[in-house]
mmCIF file of C-alpha atoms in Angstrom:
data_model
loop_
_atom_site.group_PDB
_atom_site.id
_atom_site.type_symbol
_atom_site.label_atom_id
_atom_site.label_comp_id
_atom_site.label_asym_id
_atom_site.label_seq_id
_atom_site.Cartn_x
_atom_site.Cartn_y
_atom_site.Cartn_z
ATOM 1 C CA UNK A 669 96.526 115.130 86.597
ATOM 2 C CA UNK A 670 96.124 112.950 89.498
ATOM 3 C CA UNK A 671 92.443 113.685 91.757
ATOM 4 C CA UNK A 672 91.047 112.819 94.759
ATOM 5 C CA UNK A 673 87.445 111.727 95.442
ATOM 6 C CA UNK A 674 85.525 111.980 98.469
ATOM 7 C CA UNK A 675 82.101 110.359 97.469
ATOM 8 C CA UNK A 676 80.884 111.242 101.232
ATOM 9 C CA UNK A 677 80.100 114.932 102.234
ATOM 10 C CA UNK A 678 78.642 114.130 105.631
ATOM 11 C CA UNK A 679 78.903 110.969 107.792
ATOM 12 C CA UNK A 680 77.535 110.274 111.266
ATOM 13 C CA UNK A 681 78.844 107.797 114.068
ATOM 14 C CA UNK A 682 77.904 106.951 117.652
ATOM 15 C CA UNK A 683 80.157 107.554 120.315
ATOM 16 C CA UNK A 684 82.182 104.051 120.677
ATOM 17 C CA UNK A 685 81.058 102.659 116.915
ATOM 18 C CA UNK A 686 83.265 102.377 113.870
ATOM 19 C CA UNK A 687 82.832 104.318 110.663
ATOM 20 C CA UNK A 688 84.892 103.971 107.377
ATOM 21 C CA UNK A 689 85.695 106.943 105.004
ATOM 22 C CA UNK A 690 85.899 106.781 101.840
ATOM 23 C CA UNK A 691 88.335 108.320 99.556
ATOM 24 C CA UNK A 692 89.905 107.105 96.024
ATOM 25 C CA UNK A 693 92.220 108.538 93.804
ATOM 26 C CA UNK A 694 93.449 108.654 90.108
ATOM 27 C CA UNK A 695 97.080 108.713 89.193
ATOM 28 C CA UNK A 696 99.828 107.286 86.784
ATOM 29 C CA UNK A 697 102.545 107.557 89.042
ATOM 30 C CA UNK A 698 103.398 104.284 90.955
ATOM 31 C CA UNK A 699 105.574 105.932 93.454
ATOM 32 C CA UNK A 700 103.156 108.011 96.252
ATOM 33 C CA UNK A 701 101.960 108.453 99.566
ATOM 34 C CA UNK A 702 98.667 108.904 100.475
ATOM 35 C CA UNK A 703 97.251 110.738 104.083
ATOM 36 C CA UNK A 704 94.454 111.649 105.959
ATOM 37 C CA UNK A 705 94.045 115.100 107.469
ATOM 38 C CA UNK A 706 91.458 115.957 110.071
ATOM 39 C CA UNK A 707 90.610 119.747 109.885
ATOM 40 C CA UNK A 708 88.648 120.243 113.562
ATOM 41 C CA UNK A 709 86.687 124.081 113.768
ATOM 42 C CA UNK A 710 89.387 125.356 115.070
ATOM 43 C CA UNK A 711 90.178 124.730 111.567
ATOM 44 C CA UNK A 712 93.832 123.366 112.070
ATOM 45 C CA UNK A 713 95.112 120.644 109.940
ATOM 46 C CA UNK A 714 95.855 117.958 111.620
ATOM 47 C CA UNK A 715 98.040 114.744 110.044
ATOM 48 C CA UNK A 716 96.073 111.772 111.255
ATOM 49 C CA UNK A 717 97.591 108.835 109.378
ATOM 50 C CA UNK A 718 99.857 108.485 106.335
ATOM 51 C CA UNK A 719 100.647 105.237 104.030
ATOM 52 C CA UNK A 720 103.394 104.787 101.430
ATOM 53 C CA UNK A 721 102.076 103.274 97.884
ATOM 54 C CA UNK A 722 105.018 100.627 97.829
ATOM 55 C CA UNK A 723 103.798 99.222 101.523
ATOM 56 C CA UNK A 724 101.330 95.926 101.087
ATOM 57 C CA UNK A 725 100.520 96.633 105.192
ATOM 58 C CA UNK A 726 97.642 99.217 106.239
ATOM 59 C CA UNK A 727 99.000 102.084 108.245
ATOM 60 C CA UNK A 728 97.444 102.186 111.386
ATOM 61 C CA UNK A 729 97.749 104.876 114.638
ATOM 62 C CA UNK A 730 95.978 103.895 117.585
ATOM 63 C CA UNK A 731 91.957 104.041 116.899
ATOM 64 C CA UNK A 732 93.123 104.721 113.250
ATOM 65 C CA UNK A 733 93.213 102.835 110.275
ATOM 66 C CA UNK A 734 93.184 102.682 106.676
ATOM 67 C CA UNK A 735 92.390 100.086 103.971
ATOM 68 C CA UNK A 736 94.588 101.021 101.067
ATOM 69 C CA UNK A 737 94.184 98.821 98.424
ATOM 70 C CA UNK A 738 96.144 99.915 95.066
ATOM 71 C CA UNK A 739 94.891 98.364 92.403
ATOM 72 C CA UNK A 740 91.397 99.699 92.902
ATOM 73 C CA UNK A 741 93.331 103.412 93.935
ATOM 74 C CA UNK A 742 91.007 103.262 97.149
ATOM 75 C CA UNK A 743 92.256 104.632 100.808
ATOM 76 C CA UNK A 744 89.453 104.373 102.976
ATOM 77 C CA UNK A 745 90.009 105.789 107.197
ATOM 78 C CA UNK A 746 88.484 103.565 109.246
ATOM 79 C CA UNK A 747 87.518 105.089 113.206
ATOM 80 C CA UNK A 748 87.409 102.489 115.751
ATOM 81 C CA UNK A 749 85.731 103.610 119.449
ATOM 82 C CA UNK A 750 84.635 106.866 118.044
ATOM 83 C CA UNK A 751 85.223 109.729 120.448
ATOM 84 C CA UNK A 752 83.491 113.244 120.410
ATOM 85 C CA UNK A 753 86.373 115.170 119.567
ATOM 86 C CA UNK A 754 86.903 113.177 116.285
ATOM 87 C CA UNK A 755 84.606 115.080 115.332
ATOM 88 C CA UNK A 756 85.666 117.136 112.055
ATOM 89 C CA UNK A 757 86.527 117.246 108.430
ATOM 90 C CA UNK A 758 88.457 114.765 106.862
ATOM 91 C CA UNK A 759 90.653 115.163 103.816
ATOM 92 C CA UNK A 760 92.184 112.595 102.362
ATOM 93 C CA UNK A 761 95.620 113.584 99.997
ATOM 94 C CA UNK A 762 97.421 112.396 97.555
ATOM 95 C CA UNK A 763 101.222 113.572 96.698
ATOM 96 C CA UNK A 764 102.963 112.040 94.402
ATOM 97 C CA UNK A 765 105.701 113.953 92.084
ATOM 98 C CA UNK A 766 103.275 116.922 92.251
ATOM 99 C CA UNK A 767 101.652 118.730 95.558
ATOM 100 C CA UNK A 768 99.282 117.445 97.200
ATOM 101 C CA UNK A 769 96.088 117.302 95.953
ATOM 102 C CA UNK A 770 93.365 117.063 98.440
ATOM 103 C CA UNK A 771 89.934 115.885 98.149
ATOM 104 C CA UNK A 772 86.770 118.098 99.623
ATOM 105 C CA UNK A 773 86.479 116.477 102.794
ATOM 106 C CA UNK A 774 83.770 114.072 104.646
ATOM 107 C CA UNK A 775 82.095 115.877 107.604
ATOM 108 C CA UNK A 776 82.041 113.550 110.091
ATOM 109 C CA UNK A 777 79.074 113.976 112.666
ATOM 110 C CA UNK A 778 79.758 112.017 116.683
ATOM 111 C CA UNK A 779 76.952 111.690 118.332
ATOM 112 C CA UNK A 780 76.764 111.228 121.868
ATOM 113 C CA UNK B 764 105.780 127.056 120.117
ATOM 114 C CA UNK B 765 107.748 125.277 117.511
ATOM 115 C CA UNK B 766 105.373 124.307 114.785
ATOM 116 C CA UNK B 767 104.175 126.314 111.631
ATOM 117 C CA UNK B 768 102.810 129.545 112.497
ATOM 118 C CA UNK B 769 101.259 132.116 110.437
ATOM 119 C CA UNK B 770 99.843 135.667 111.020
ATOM 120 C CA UNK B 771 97.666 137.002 111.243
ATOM 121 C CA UNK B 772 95.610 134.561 112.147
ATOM 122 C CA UNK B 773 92.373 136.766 110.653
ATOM 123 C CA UNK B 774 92.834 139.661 107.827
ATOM 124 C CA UNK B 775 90.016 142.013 106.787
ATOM 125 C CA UNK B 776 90.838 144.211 103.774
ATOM 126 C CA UNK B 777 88.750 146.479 101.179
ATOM 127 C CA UNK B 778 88.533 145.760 97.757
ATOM 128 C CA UNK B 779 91.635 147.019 96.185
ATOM 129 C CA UNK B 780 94.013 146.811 99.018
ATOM 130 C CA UNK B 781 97.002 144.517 98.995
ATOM 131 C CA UNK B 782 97.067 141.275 101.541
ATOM 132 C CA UNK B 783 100.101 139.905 103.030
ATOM 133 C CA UNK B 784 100.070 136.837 104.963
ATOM 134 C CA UNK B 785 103.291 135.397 107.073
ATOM 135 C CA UNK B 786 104.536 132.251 107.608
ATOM 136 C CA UNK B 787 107.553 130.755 109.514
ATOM 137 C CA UNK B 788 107.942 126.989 109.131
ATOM 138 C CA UNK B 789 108.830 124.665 111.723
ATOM 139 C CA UNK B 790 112.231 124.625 113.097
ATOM 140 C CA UNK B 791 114.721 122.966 110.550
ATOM 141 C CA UNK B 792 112.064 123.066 108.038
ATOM 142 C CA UNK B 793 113.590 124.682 104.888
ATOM 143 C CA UNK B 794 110.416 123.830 102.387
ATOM 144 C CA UNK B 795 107.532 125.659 102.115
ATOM 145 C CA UNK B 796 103.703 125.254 100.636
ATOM 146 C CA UNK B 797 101.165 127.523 100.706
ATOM 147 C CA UNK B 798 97.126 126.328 99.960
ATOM 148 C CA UNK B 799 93.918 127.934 99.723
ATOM 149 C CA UNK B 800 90.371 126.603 100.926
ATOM 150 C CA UNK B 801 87.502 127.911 100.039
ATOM 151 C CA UNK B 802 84.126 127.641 102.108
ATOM 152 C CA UNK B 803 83.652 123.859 101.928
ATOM 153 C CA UNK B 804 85.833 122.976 99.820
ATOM 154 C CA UNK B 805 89.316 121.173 100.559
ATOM 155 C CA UNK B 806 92.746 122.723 100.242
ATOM 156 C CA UNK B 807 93.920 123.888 96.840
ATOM 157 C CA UNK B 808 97.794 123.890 96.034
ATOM 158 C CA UNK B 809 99.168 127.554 95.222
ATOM 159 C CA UNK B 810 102.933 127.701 95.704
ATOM 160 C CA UNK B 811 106.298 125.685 96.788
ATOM 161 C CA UNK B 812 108.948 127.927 97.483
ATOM 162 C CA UNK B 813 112.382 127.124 99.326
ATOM 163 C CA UNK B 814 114.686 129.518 100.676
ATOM 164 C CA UNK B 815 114.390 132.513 98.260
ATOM 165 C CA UNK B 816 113.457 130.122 95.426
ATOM 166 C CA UNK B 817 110.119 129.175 93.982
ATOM 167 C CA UNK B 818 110.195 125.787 92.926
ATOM 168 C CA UNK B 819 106.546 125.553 91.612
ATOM 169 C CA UNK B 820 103.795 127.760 91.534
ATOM 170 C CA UNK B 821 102.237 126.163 89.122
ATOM 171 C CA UNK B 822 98.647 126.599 91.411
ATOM 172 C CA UNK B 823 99.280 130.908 91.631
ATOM 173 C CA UNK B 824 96.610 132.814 89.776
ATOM 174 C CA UNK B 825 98.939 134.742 87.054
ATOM 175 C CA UNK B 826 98.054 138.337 88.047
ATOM 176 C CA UNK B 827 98.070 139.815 91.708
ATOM 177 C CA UNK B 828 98.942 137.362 93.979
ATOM 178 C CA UNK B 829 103.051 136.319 94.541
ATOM 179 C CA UNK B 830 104.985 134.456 97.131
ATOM 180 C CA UNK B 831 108.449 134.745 98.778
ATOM 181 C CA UNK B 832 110.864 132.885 101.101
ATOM 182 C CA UNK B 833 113.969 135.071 101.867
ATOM 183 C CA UNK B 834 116.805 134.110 102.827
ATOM 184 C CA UNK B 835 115.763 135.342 106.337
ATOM 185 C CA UNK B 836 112.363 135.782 107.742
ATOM 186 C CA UNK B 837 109.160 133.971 106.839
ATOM 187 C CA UNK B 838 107.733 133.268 104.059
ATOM 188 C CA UNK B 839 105.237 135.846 102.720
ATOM 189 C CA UNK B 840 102.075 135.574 100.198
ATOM 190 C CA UNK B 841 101.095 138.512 99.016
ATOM 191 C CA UNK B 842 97.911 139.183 97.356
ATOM 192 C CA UNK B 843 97.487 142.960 95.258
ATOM 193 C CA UNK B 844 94.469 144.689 94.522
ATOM 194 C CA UNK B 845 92.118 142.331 96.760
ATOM 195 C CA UNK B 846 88.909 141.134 95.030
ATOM 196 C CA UNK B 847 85.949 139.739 96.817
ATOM 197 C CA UNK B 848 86.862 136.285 95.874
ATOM 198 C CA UNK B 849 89.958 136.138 97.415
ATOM 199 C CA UNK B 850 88.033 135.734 100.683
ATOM 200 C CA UNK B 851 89.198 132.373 101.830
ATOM 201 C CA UNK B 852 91.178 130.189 104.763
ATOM 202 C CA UNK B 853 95.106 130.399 103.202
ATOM 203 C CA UNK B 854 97.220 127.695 104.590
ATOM 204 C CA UNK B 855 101.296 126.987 104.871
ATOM 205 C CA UNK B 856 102.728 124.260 105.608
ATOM 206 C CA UNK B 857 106.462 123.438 105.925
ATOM 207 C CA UNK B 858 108.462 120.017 105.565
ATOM 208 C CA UNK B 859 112.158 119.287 106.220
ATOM 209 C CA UNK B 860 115.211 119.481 103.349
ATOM 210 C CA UNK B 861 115.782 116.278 102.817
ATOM 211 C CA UNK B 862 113.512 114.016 101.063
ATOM 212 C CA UNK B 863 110.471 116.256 101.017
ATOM 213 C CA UNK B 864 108.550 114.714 98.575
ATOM 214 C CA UNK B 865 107.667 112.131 101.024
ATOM 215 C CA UNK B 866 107.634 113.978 104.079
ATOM 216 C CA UNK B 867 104.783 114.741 105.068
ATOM 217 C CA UNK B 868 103.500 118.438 105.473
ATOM 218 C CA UNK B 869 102.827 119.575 108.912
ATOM 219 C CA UNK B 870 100.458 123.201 108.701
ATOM 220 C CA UNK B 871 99.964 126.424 110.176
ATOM 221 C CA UNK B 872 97.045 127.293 111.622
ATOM 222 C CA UNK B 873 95.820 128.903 108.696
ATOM 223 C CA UNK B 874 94.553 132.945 108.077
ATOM 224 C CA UNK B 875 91.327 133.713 107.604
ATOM 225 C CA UNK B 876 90.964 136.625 104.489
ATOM 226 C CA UNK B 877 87.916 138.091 104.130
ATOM 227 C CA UNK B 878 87.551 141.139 101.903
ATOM 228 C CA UNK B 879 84.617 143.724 102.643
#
């Protein structure tokens, strides 16, 4: 069964730095996408970036970013110019030929 | 409004009353998911239905809980005989026909359960 890992309950940024996020993943499947969701207390769930497994380029979406590299199943977010209202949970998911499996979310702190 | 919405958006029930939560996907979206999340915890897959079929529920609890799609309406999860640990945030999401195994899921706003 494939799983997701978030090996970083709570992280903290200044407003206008960069932080990373961590997430990896286990899986046979060589066909998947992987995604980031930011869940805000309003507790919507919000798509923030998505990457397809056969793509060598990083996804990116304006401030966002990931660094997916495959062979070491790793999908980190990366936050450029942090802004107060990024601040949230972050999931990261995996869906493959199953659901998607979601890790349990990085609470990401901005700090003014 | 036309993305996922689900009602109500907060449900109190006592132990041993039945729950039913609504969904209507976004417009044109014919596939539907339903998750649970528990107090911190992330999202937990229940249920993929499309229009009046379930495709894989392979994340339902066996006894009291079931999901529909009909043909029309929204999509319902209904949850018999509540328990206290059915208290959580339930999720749907919806994503179009074609393809949807890499579409990705766009969600509803989520209701809140909690059972006194």
């Amino acid at each position: 069964a494939q799983t997701v890992t978030q090996s970083q309950p709570e992280m903290s940024v200044q407003e206008a730095e960069t932080v990373t996020l961590s997430c990896t993943y286990d899986t046979s499947e060589s066909d998947y996408y992987l995604f980031w969701y930011k869940q805000p207390p309003s507790r919507q769930m919000i798509l923030v970036i998505r990457q397809e497994a056969y793509k060598q380029q990083n996804a990116t979406e304006n401030r966002f970013s990931v660094n997916f590299q495959k062979a070491a199943k790793s999908f980190s977010l990366k936050i450029s110019d942090s802004q107060l209202g990024d601040a949230a949970m972050y999931f990261c998911a995996y869906r493959g030929n199953t659901p998607l499996v979601f890790g349990k979310g990085t609470r990401l702190s901005v700090i003014a | 409004n036309a993305g996922v919405m689900q009602n109500p958006r907060h449900l109190v029930r006592r132990r041993g009353q039945e729950a039913r939560l609504r969904c209507s996907p976004m417009k044109g979206h014919s596939h539907v998911y339903w998750y649970r999340q528990l107090p911190e915890e992330g999202l937990k897959f229940m249920v993929y239905l499309q229009k009046e079929n379930i495709i894989d529920e392979s994340g339902m609890p066996k006894e009291r809980f079931s999901a529909e799609f009909p043909k029309e309406g929204p999509s319902i999860l209904r949850i018999q005989q509540v328990v206290r640990g059915d208290s959580a945030a339930y999720f749907c999401a919806s994503s179009p026909a074609v393809e949807a195994s890499n579409q990705p899921q766009h969600f509803g706003d989520g209701t809140r359960l909690s059972i006194l």
